[in-house]
Amino acid sequence: ETEAEPNIKGWGFSDPRLRPFVVISIAYLLFTVTDGAIRMIVLLHAYKKSFSALEVAVMFTLYEVAGAVTNLAAGLMGARWGIRFTLICGLCLQIFSYGLLFGWNDDWSKRTAIAYVTVAQMFAGIAKDLTKLGGKTVTKLVTPEGKNTRLFRLVSLLTGWKNSLKGVGYFLGSALLEVSYELALGFMIGLIVIALPFAIFGLSKDLGTAKKTNATFREIFVLDNWNLTCLSVARLFLFASRDFWFEVPLPFYLRSPDCNTLGPEYTCSPDADDSCLRGAYCDPSLDYCTNINTGGGCGGPGLNRVVVGAFLGGYIILYGQVQSWTPQLITGPLKQTPPNKMTEVFWGLVNVYPTLIAAIVFYASDVFINYYLPGMITWLLVIIISFAVIFAINSSIHSFLVVKYAASDKVAVSVGVYYMSNALGRLTGTLGSGFIYTYAGEEITSASGYFAGTDARIGLAACFVAGTVSSLLAALITLKIKDDDGGLMCGGCTIIDDTKVLEEGTDFDESGQQAQP
């Protein structure tokens, strides 16, 4: 074989270029399970303790803020001290974050508990982005200058599993929580302990350190790349379009009980497991069915925690796999590979439809108004699956465009700014969704005067509206990118002709700057 195509045996440990990727991937895969699990453990445990959607959203704020800041700082730390250092720091901080959650005391006031859990989540947010640095950059470090087909295939395979294992974490965290809160926390700490030796003993301390002058914070905040700036702002609204309804409102809605099965009219026996229906709780002090969390609303299907974890975990797994196979299964057959600005505008507009249809169905369909449970579950599955597929295509195209538009000598800096917008989008969506879901629905009171909670159906519908507006903004902002090269194809049809020159007759390079003659 040629020098560019060396023989790679087995899993590649014999090839010194591939070994860091395999070692980091093992550690990152294990970490990713715990990252998905911690959100479900905190959210579902908080739901059981009667925290509202807005209060839970606040618990996640420092997780996202820390992610935005760490995205920038981690790149500088990695360039100075190496990926091994940042990976070990991330894993240790994750253990620390889970350890803090053991201290969540039932006797605390809500304000104290929110402050405590928010700080614990902050450390998890820092841990995620310190660890993610290795997963995101090692593929670049191990990929040779020449083409290496087998190496690229292995990288794609492991990347797809890395994305999907976060969904496994969502489900696993929910399932273990159904057994015991302490068991769920302890199991996840065990996974991190397994990952640590790979990071400590399997990597060189010099891996990923800068070979030339490192970037500074001053350089990071110089936004002189028009195309990347537009793409980053579009990314913010793209991820907000998901988190306006997915991270907090959806699990709250899925857990919320039927409003029409609550109050003194529905007596129950604490000794009978099925005396209350559809998520209602038999209060032993009252002997009738109540809503365990009126702040979470009522009007949902009342699913148990394991099924809720399966819903959200299934979305993440599907999203990860579609994102991994987008070039082969979707953009390739449609002749949209490599993707360009117009490809993203097209799929960005398609991304509007799932949440728009969901909002209309939740507001106006008799299925939800009259509480027809099989129809409700069917619609929810259709919405979640369709959005996961379309959102994954958008995310995959974004991942390509950020590399295309990044300046060749500032790739790390450019990617850091871009993924910071990722975290800010999640923060915007999460906080906004908590407020909308909590206050959009009217208060529902039974005939006997029992307060059942706010209308969760209207709350989630309003969140879908916010997601729709956010998706539309992301597509419109992408239109501002100065890159008309490639046009837009859809299979054998030409939607927009290929042009390398704008109507004004000015050529632009890939960063959106005017080309030099």
Coordinates of C-alpha atoms in Angstrom, one line a residue:
E1 CA 0.0 0.0 0.0
T2 CA 1.0 3.6 -0.4
E3 CA 2.1 5.8 2.5
A4 CA -1.2 7.5 2.4
E5 CA -3.0 4.2 2.7
P6 CA -1.2 2.2 5.5
N7 CA -2.4 -1.2 6.6
I8 CA -4.7 -0.9 9.5
K9 CA -5.2 -4.2 11.3
G10 CA -8.0 -5.2 13.7
W11 CA -9.5 -2.2 15.5
G12 CA -6.5 0.0 14.6
F13 CA -4.5 -0.2 17.8
S14 CA -1.4 -1.1 15.8
D15 CA -1.7 2.2 13.9
P16 CA -0.4 5.1 16.2
R17 CA -2.6 7.6 14.4
L18 CA -5.8 5.7 15.2
R19 CA -5.1 4.7 18.8
P20 CA -5.9 8.1 20.3
F21 CA -9.2 8.1 18.5
V22 CA -10.2 4.7 19.8
V23 CA -9.1 5.6 23.4
I24 CA -10.9 8.9 23.4
S25 CA -14.0 7.4 21.8
I26 CA -14.3 4.8 24.5
A27 CA -14.0 7.4 27.2
Y28 CA -16.3 9.8 25.4
L29 CA -18.9 7.1 24.7
L30 CA -19.1 6.2 28.4
F31 CA -19.3 9.9 29.3
T32 CA -22.0 10.5 26.8
V33 CA -24.3 8.0 28.4
T34 CA -23.9 9.8 31.7
D35 CA -24.5 13.2 30.1
G36 CA -27.8 12.1 28.7
A37 CA -28.8 10.4 32.0
I38 CA -28.1 13.4 34.2
R39 CA -30.8 15.5 32.5
M40 CA -33.5 12.9 32.8
I41 CA -32.5 12.0 36.4
V42 CA -32.7 15.7 37.5
L43 CA -35.9 16.5 35.5
L44 CA -37.9 13.5 36.4
H45 CA -36.8 13.6 40.1
A46 CA -37.7 17.3 40.2
Y47 CA -41.1 16.5 38.6
K48 CA -41.8 14.0 41.4
K49 CA -40.9 16.7 43.9
S50 CA -43.5 19.1 42.4
F51 CA -41.2 21.6 40.7
S52 CA -42.8 23.5 37.9
A53 CA -41.4 23.4 34.3
L54 CA -40.0 26.9 34.8
E55 CA -38.2 25.9 38.0
V56 CA -36.7 22.9 36.3
A57 CA -35.7 25.1 33.3
V58 CA -33.9 27.4 35.7
M59 CA -32.0 24.3 37.1
F60 CA -30.5 23.8 33.6
T61 CA -29.5 27.4 33.0
L62 CA -25.9 27.2 34.4
Y63 CA -25.4 23.9 32.6
E64 CA -26.0 25.7 29.3
V65 CA -24.2 29.0 30.3
A66 CA -21.2 26.9 31.4
G67 CA -21.3 25.1 28.1
A68 CA -21.2 28.3 26.2
V69 CA -18.2 29.6 28.1
T70 CA -16.4 26.3 28.2
N71 CA -16.7 25.9 24.5
L72 CA -14.4 28.8 24.1
A73 CA -12.0 28.2 27.0
A74 CA -11.7 24.4 26.3
G75 CA -10.1 25.1 23.0
L76 CA -7.5 27.3 24.5
M77 CA -6.9 24.9 27.4
G78 CA -6.5 21.9 25.0
A79 CA -4.1 23.8 22.8
R80 CA -1.9 24.7 25.8
W81 CA -2.1 21.6 28.0
G82 CA -3.4 18.9 25.6
I83 CA -6.6 16.8 25.1
R84 CA -5.6 14.4 27.8
F85 CA -5.7 17.1 30.4
T86 CA -9.1 18.5 29.3
L87 CA -10.5 14.9 29.1
I88 CA -9.4 14.0 32.6
C89 CA -10.7 17.3 34.0
G90 CA -14.1 16.7 32.3
L91 CA -14.5 13.2 33.6
C92 CA -13.5 14.2 37.1
L93 CA -16.0 17.1 37.1
Q94 CA -18.7 14.8 36.0
I95 CA -18.1 12.6 39.0
F96 CA -18.1 15.7 41.2
S97 CA -21.5 16.8 39.7
Y98 CA -23.1 13.4 40.3
G99 CA -21.7 13.4 43.8
L100 CA -23.3 16.7 44.5
L101 CA -26.7 15.4 43.4
F102 CA -26.5 12.8 46.2
G103 CA -26.8 15.8 48.6
W104 CA -30.2 16.9 47.2
N105 CA -32.3 17.0 50.5
D106 CA -36.1 16.6 50.5
D107 CA -36.4 18.9 53.5
W108 CA -34.9 21.9 51.7
S109 CA -37.1 24.8 50.5
K110 CA -37.7 25.0 46.7
R111 CA -35.4 28.0 46.5
T112 CA -32.5 26.3 48.2
A113 CA -33.0 23.1 46.1
I114 CA -33.1 25.0 42.8
A115 CA -29.9 26.9 43.7
Y116 CA -28.1 23.7 44.8
V117 CA -29.1 21.6 41.7
T118 CA -28.3 24.5 39.4
V119 CA -24.7 24.7 40.7
A120 CA -24.4 20.9 40.4
Q121 CA -25.6 21.1 36.8
M122 CA -23.1 23.9 36.1
F123 CA -20.2 21.4 36.8
A124 CA -21.9 18.9 34.5
G125 CA -22.1 21.5 31.8
I126 CA -18.3 22.3 32.1
A127 CA -17.6 18.6 32.2
K128 CA -19.5 18.0 29.0
D129 CA -17.7 20.5 26.9
L130 CA -14.2 19.7 28.3
T131 CA -14.8 16.1 27.4
K132 CA -16.4 17.0 24.0
L133 CA -13.3 18.8 23.0
G134 CA -11.5 15.5 22.7
G135 CA -14.3 13.8 20.7
K136 CA -14.6 16.8 18.3
T137 CA -10.9 17.4 17.6
V138 CA -9.3 13.9 17.7
T139 CA -10.8 13.0 14.4
K140 CA -8.9 15.8 12.8
L141 CA -5.7 14.9 14.6
V142 CA -5.8 11.2 13.5
T143 CA -6.9 11.8 9.9
P144 CA -4.0 11.7 7.5
E145 CA -3.5 14.4 4.8
G146 CA -4.2 11.8 2.0
K147 CA -7.5 10.0 1.7
N148 CA -7.9 6.9 3.9
T149 CA -11.2 5.3 3.2
R150 CA -11.2 2.7 5.9
L151 CA -10.2 5.3 8.6
F152 CA -13.0 7.6 7.5
R153 CA -15.5 4.7 7.7
L154 CA -14.5 3.8 11.2
V155 CA -14.6 7.4 12.3
S156 CA -18.2 7.8 10.9
L157 CA -19.3 4.6 12.6
L158 CA -18.0 5.5 16.0
T159 CA -19.3 9.1 15.6
G160 CA -22.8 7.8 14.9
W161 CA -22.7 5.6 18.0
K162 CA -21.4 8.5 20.1
N163 CA -24.4 10.6 19.2
S164 CA -26.9 7.8 19.7
L165 CA -25.5 6.7 23.1
K166 CA -26.8 9.9 24.6
G167 CA -30.2 8.6 23.9
V168 CA -29.3 5.4 25.7
G169 CA -28.4 7.6 28.6
Y170 CA -31.8 9.3 28.6
F171 CA -33.6 5.9 28.7
L172 CA -31.1 4.3 31.2
G173 CA -31.3 7.3 33.6
S174 CA -35.1 7.1 33.6
A175 CA -35.2 3.3 34.0
L176 CA -32.8 3.3 36.9
L177 CA -34.6 6.3 38.6
E178 CA -37.7 4.1 38.6
V179 CA -35.8 1.7 40.9
S180 CA -33.9 4.3 43.0
Y181 CA -32.6 7.8 42.7
E182 CA -29.3 6.8 44.5
L183 CA -28.9 3.7 42.2
A184 CA -29.2 5.9 39.1
L185 CA -26.5 8.3 40.4
G186 CA -24.2 5.5 41.6
F187 CA -24.4 3.6 38.3
M188 CA -23.5 6.7 36.3
I189 CA -20.5 7.4 38.5
G190 CA -19.4 3.8 37.9
L191 CA -19.4 4.4 34.1
I192 CA -17.1 7.5 34.5
V193 CA -14.8 5.5 36.8
I194 CA -14.5 2.9 34.0
A195 CA -13.7 5.6 31.5
L196 CA -10.9 7.4 33.6
P197 CA -8.1 4.8 33.1
F198 CA -8.4 5.1 29.3
A199 CA -7.8 8.8 29.5
I200 CA -5.1 8.6 32.1
F201 CA -3.0 5.8 30.7
G202 CA -4.0 5.6 27.0
L203 CA -3.1 9.1 25.8
S204 CA 0.0 11.2 25.4
K205 CA 0.0 14.4 27.4
D206 CA 1.1 16.3 24.3
L207 CA -1.8 15.2 22.1
G208 CA -3.6 18.2 20.7
T209 CA -1.2 20.8 22.0
A210 CA -0.6 23.8 19.7
K211 CA 2.4 23.5 17.4
K212 CA 2.4 27.3 16.9
T213 CA 1.2 30.4 18.7
N214 CA -2.1 29.7 20.4
A215 CA -5.2 31.8 19.9
T216 CA -6.2 34.4 22.5
F217 CA -9.6 35.4 23.9
R218 CA -9.2 38.7 22.0
E219 CA -9.0 36.8 18.7
I220 CA -11.9 34.6 19.6
F221 CA -14.3 37.6 19.8
V222 CA -13.2 39.2 16.6
L223 CA -16.2 38.3 14.4
D224 CA -14.7 39.2 11.0
N225 CA -16.0 36.1 9.2
W226 CA -19.5 37.1 7.9
N227 CA -20.6 33.7 6.7
L228 CA -19.5 32.0 10.0
T229 CA -21.2 34.7 12.0
C230 CA -24.5 34.3 10.1
L231 CA -24.2 30.5 10.4
S232 CA -23.6 30.7 14.2
V233 CA -26.7 32.9 14.7
A234 CA -28.7 30.6 12.6
R235 CA -27.4 27.7 14.7
L236 CA -28.6 29.4 17.8
F237 CA -32.2 29.6 16.5
L238 CA -32.0 26.1 15.0
F239 CA -31.3 24.5 18.4
A240 CA -33.7 26.8 20.2
S241 CA -36.4 25.5 17.8
R242 CA -35.9 22.0 19.3
D243 CA -35.5 23.0 23.0
F244 CA -38.5 25.3 23.0
W245 CA -40.5 22.1 23.3
F246 CA -38.3 19.0 23.7
E247 CA -36.1 19.2 26.8
V248 CA -38.5 20.3 29.5
P249 CA -42.1 20.7 28.1
L250 CA -42.3 17.3 26.3
P251 CA -41.4 15.1 29.3
F252 CA -43.6 17.3 31.6
Y253 CA -46.5 16.8 29.2
L254 CA -45.9 13.1 28.9
R255 CA -45.9 12.7 32.7
S256 CA -48.9 14.9 33.3
P257 CA -52.2 13.1 34.2
D258 CA -55.6 13.4 32.6
C259 CA -57.4 16.5 34.1
N260 CA -60.7 14.6 34.2
T261 CA -59.5 11.9 36.6
L262 CA -58.5 14.2 39.5
G263 CA -60.2 15.5 42.6
P264 CA -62.6 14.2 45.4
E265 CA -64.9 12.8 42.8
Y266 CA -62.3 10.1 42.1
T267 CA -61.8 8.1 45.3
C268 CA -59.0 5.6 45.5
S269 CA -57.2 3.1 47.7
P270 CA -53.5 3.6 48.4
D271 CA -53.1 -0.2 48.6
A272 CA -54.4 -0.7 45.0
D273 CA -51.8 0.2 42.3
D274 CA -54.4 0.9 39.6
S275 CA -57.0 2.8 41.6
C276 CA -55.9 6.0 39.8
L277 CA -55.6 6.2 36.1
R278 CA -53.3 7.9 33.6
G279 CA -50.6 9.3 35.8
A280 CA -52.8 10.4 38.7
Y281 CA -51.5 9.8 42.3
C282 CA -53.5 8.3 45.1
D283 CA -52.9 10.6 48.1
P284 CA -53.1 8.4 51.2
S285 CA -54.0 11.4 53.4
L286 CA -57.0 12.3 51.1
D287 CA -58.0 9.0 49.6
Y288 CA -58.7 10.5 46.2
C289 CA -56.7 10.9 43.0
T290 CA -54.5 13.9 42.8
N291 CA -51.9 15.5 40.5
I292 CA -48.5 14.9 42.1
N293 CA -47.2 18.1 40.3
T294 CA -49.8 20.7 39.6
G295 CA -46.9 22.9 38.4
G296 CA -46.4 20.4 35.6
G297 CA -50.0 20.8 34.4
C298 CA -52.6 18.2 33.5
G299 CA -54.0 16.9 30.2
G300 CA -51.1 14.7 29.1
P301 CA -51.1 10.9 28.7
G302 CA -49.7 10.3 32.2
L303 CA -46.9 8.0 31.1
N304 CA -44.5 6.5 33.7
R305 CA -40.8 7.6 33.8
V306 CA -39.4 4.6 31.9
V307 CA -41.7 5.3 28.9
V308 CA -41.0 9.0 29.0
G309 CA -37.2 8.1 28.9
A310 CA -37.9 5.8 26.0
F311 CA -39.7 8.7 24.1
L312 CA -36.8 11.1 24.5
G313 CA -34.1 8.5 24.2
G314 CA -35.6 7.2 21.0
Y315 CA -35.5 10.7 19.6
I316 CA -31.8 11.2 20.4
I317 CA -30.9 7.7 19.0
L318 CA -32.8 8.4 15.8
Y319 CA -31.3 11.8 15.5
G320 CA -27.7 10.5 15.9
Q321 CA -28.1 7.8 13.3
V322 CA -29.8 10.0 10.7
Q323 CA -27.1 12.7 11.3
S324 CA -24.4 10.1 10.7
W325 CA -26.0 8.8 7.5
T326 CA -27.3 12.0 6.0
P327 CA -24.7 12.2 3.1
Q328 CA -25.3 8.6 2.0
L329 CA -29.1 8.4 2.4
I330 CA -30.5 11.9 1.9
T331 CA -28.3 14.7 0.5
G332 CA -26.4 12.3 -1.8
P333 CA -29.4 10.8 -3.6
L334 CA -30.9 14.3 -3.8
K335 CA -27.6 15.6 -5.4
Q336 CA -27.1 18.0 -2.5
T337 CA -23.7 16.8 -1.6
P338 CA -21.6 18.7 -0.7
P339 CA -24.2 20.9 0.8
N340 CA -24.2 24.7 0.5
K341 CA -26.1 27.7 1.8
M342 CA -29.2 27.0 -0.3
T343 CA -29.3 23.3 0.8
E344 CA -29.5 24.5 4.4
V345 CA -32.1 27.1 3.6
F346 CA -34.2 24.4 2.0
W347 CA -34.0 22.0 4.9
G348 CA -34.3 24.8 7.4
L349 CA -37.7 25.7 5.9
V350 CA -38.7 22.0 5.9
N351 CA -37.8 22.0 9.6
V352 CA -40.7 24.5 10.2
Y353 CA -43.4 22.0 9.3
P354 CA -43.3 19.4 12.1
T355 CA -43.7 21.9 14.9
L356 CA -46.2 24.0 12.9
I357 CA -48.4 21.0 12.3
A358 CA -47.9 19.9 15.9
A359 CA -49.1 23.3 17.2
I360 CA -52.2 23.2 14.9
V361 CA -53.1 19.6 16.0
F362 CA -52.6 20.4 19.7
Y363 CA -54.7 23.5 19.5
A364 CA -57.5 22.4 17.2
S365 CA -57.6 18.6 16.9
D366 CA -60.5 16.6 18.6
V367 CA -57.9 13.9 19.4
F368 CA -56.3 16.1 22.0
I369 CA -59.3 18.2 22.9
N370 CA -61.4 15.1 23.7
Y371 CA -58.5 13.2 25.1
Y372 CA -58.4 10.2 22.7
L373 CA -55.3 8.5 24.1
P374 CA -54.3 6.2 21.2
G375 CA -54.6 9.1 18.7
M376 CA -52.5 11.3 21.1
I377 CA -49.7 8.8 21.3
T378 CA -49.7 8.3 17.5
W379 CA -49.5 12.0 16.8
L380 CA -46.7 12.4 19.3
L381 CA -44.7 9.7 17.7
V382 CA -45.2 11.2 14.2
I383 CA -44.1 14.6 15.4
I384 CA -41.1 13.4 17.3
I385 CA -39.9 11.1 14.5
S386 CA -40.4 13.6 11.7
F387 CA -38.7 16.4 13.6
A388 CA -35.8 14.1 14.6
V389 CA -35.1 13.2 11.0
I390 CA -35.4 16.7 9.6
F391 CA -33.5 18.3 12.5
A392 CA -30.6 15.8 12.1
I393 CA -30.3 16.6 8.4
N394 CA -30.0 20.3 9.3
S395 CA -27.5 19.6 12.0
S396 CA -25.4 17.5 9.6
I397 CA -25.4 20.2 7.0
H398 CA -24.4 22.8 9.6
S399 CA -21.5 20.7 10.7
F400 CA -20.2 20.6 7.2
L401 CA -20.7 24.3 6.5
V402 CA -18.9 25.4 9.7
V403 CA -15.7 23.7 8.5
K404 CA -16.2 25.1 5.0
Y405 CA -16.6 28.7 6.2
A406 CA -14.0 28.6 8.9
A407 CA -10.7 30.3 8.1
S408 CA -8.0 27.7 7.5
D409 CA -5.7 29.2 10.2
K410 CA -8.4 29.7 12.8
V411 CA -10.4 26.5 12.6
A412 CA -10.4 25.8 16.4
V413 CA -11.4 29.4 17.2
S414 CA -14.1 29.4 14.5
V415 CA -15.6 26.1 15.7
G416 CA -15.5 27.3 19.4
V417 CA -17.6 30.4 18.5
Y418 CA -19.9 28.2 16.5
Y419 CA -20.5 25.7 19.3
M420 CA -20.9 28.5 21.8
S421 CA -24.0 29.6 19.8
N422 CA -25.1 26.0 20.0
A423 CA -25.2 26.3 23.8
L424 CA -26.8 29.7 23.7
G425 CA -29.6 28.3 21.5
R426 CA -30.2 25.5 24.0
L427 CA -30.3 28.0 26.8
T428 CA -32.7 30.3 25.0
G429 CA -35.0 27.4 24.2
T430 CA -34.9 25.8 27.6
L431 CA -35.6 28.9 29.6
G432 CA -38.2 30.2 27.2
S433 CA -40.0 26.8 27.1
G434 CA -40.1 26.7 30.9
F435 CA -41.8 30.1 31.0
I436 CA -44.2 29.4 28.1
Y437 CA -45.3 25.9 29.3
T438 CA -45.9 27.1 32.8
Y439 CA -47.9 30.2 32.0
A440 CA -49.6 29.6 28.6
G441 CA -52.3 27.2 29.7
E442 CA -55.3 28.2 31.8
E443 CA -55.8 26.9 35.3
I444 CA -58.1 23.9 35.5
T445 CA -60.4 23.4 38.5
S446 CA -62.7 20.4 39.0
A447 CA -66.4 20.7 39.8
S448 CA -65.6 20.3 43.5
G449 CA -63.0 23.1 43.4
Y450 CA -59.9 20.9 43.2
F451 CA -57.0 22.6 41.4
A452 CA -55.8 20.1 38.9
G453 CA -53.1 22.3 37.4
T454 CA -52.6 24.4 34.2
D455 CA -53.7 23.1 30.8
A456 CA -50.6 21.2 29.6
R457 CA -52.1 20.7 26.1
I458 CA -52.2 24.5 25.5
G459 CA -48.8 24.9 27.2
L460 CA -47.1 22.5 24.9
A461 CA -48.9 23.9 21.8
A462 CA -47.5 27.3 22.7
C463 CA -44.0 25.8 22.9
F464 CA -44.5 24.3 19.4
V465 CA -45.4 27.8 18.1
A466 CA -42.2 29.2 19.6
G467 CA -40.2 26.4 18.0
T468 CA -41.8 27.1 14.6
V469 CA -40.9 30.8 14.8
S470 CA -37.3 29.9 15.8
S471 CA -37.0 27.5 12.9
L472 CA -38.2 30.1 10.4
L473 CA -35.7 32.7 11.8
A474 CA -32.8 30.2 11.4
A475 CA -33.7 29.6 7.7
L476 CA -34.1 33.4 7.0
I477 CA -30.7 34.2 8.7
T478 CA -29.0 31.5 6.6
L479 CA -30.1 33.4 3.5
K480 CA -27.8 36.3 4.5
I481 CA -24.7 34.1 4.0
K482 CA -22.7 35.3 0.9
D483 CA -22.3 32.0 -0.9
D484 CA -24.4 31.3 -3.9
D485 CA -22.0 28.7 -5.3
G486 CA -23.6 25.4 -6.3
G487 CA -27.3 26.3 -6.6
L488 CA -29.9 23.8 -5.3
M489 CA -30.8 20.4 -6.7
C490 CA -33.6 18.1 -5.7
G491 CA -32.8 14.8 -7.3
G492 CA -33.1 15.3 -11.1
C493 CA -34.7 18.8 -10.7
T494 CA -32.8 22.1 -10.6
I495 CA -34.5 24.4 -8.2
I496 CA -31.8 27.2 -8.2
D497 CA -29.2 27.5 -10.9
D498 CA -25.5 27.2 -10.0
T499 CA -23.8 30.6 -9.8
K500 CA -20.5 31.8 -8.4
V501 CA -21.2 35.5 -8.8
L502 CA -23.9 37.5 -7.1
E503 CA -26.2 39.7 -9.0
E504 CA -24.1 42.7 -8.2
G505 CA -21.2 41.1 -10.0
T506 CA -19.0 40.8 -6.9
D507 CA -17.1 37.7 -6.1
F508 CA -17.0 36.5 -2.5
D509 CA -14.7 33.9 -0.9
E510 CA -16.1 31.2 1.4
S511 CA -15.8 33.4 4.5
G512 CA -18.1 36.0 2.9
Q513 CA -15.2 38.5 2.2
Q514 CA -14.8 40.2 -1.1
A515 CA -12.4 38.2 -3.2
Q516 CA -9.1 39.7 -4.3
P517 CA -8.6 40.3 -8.0

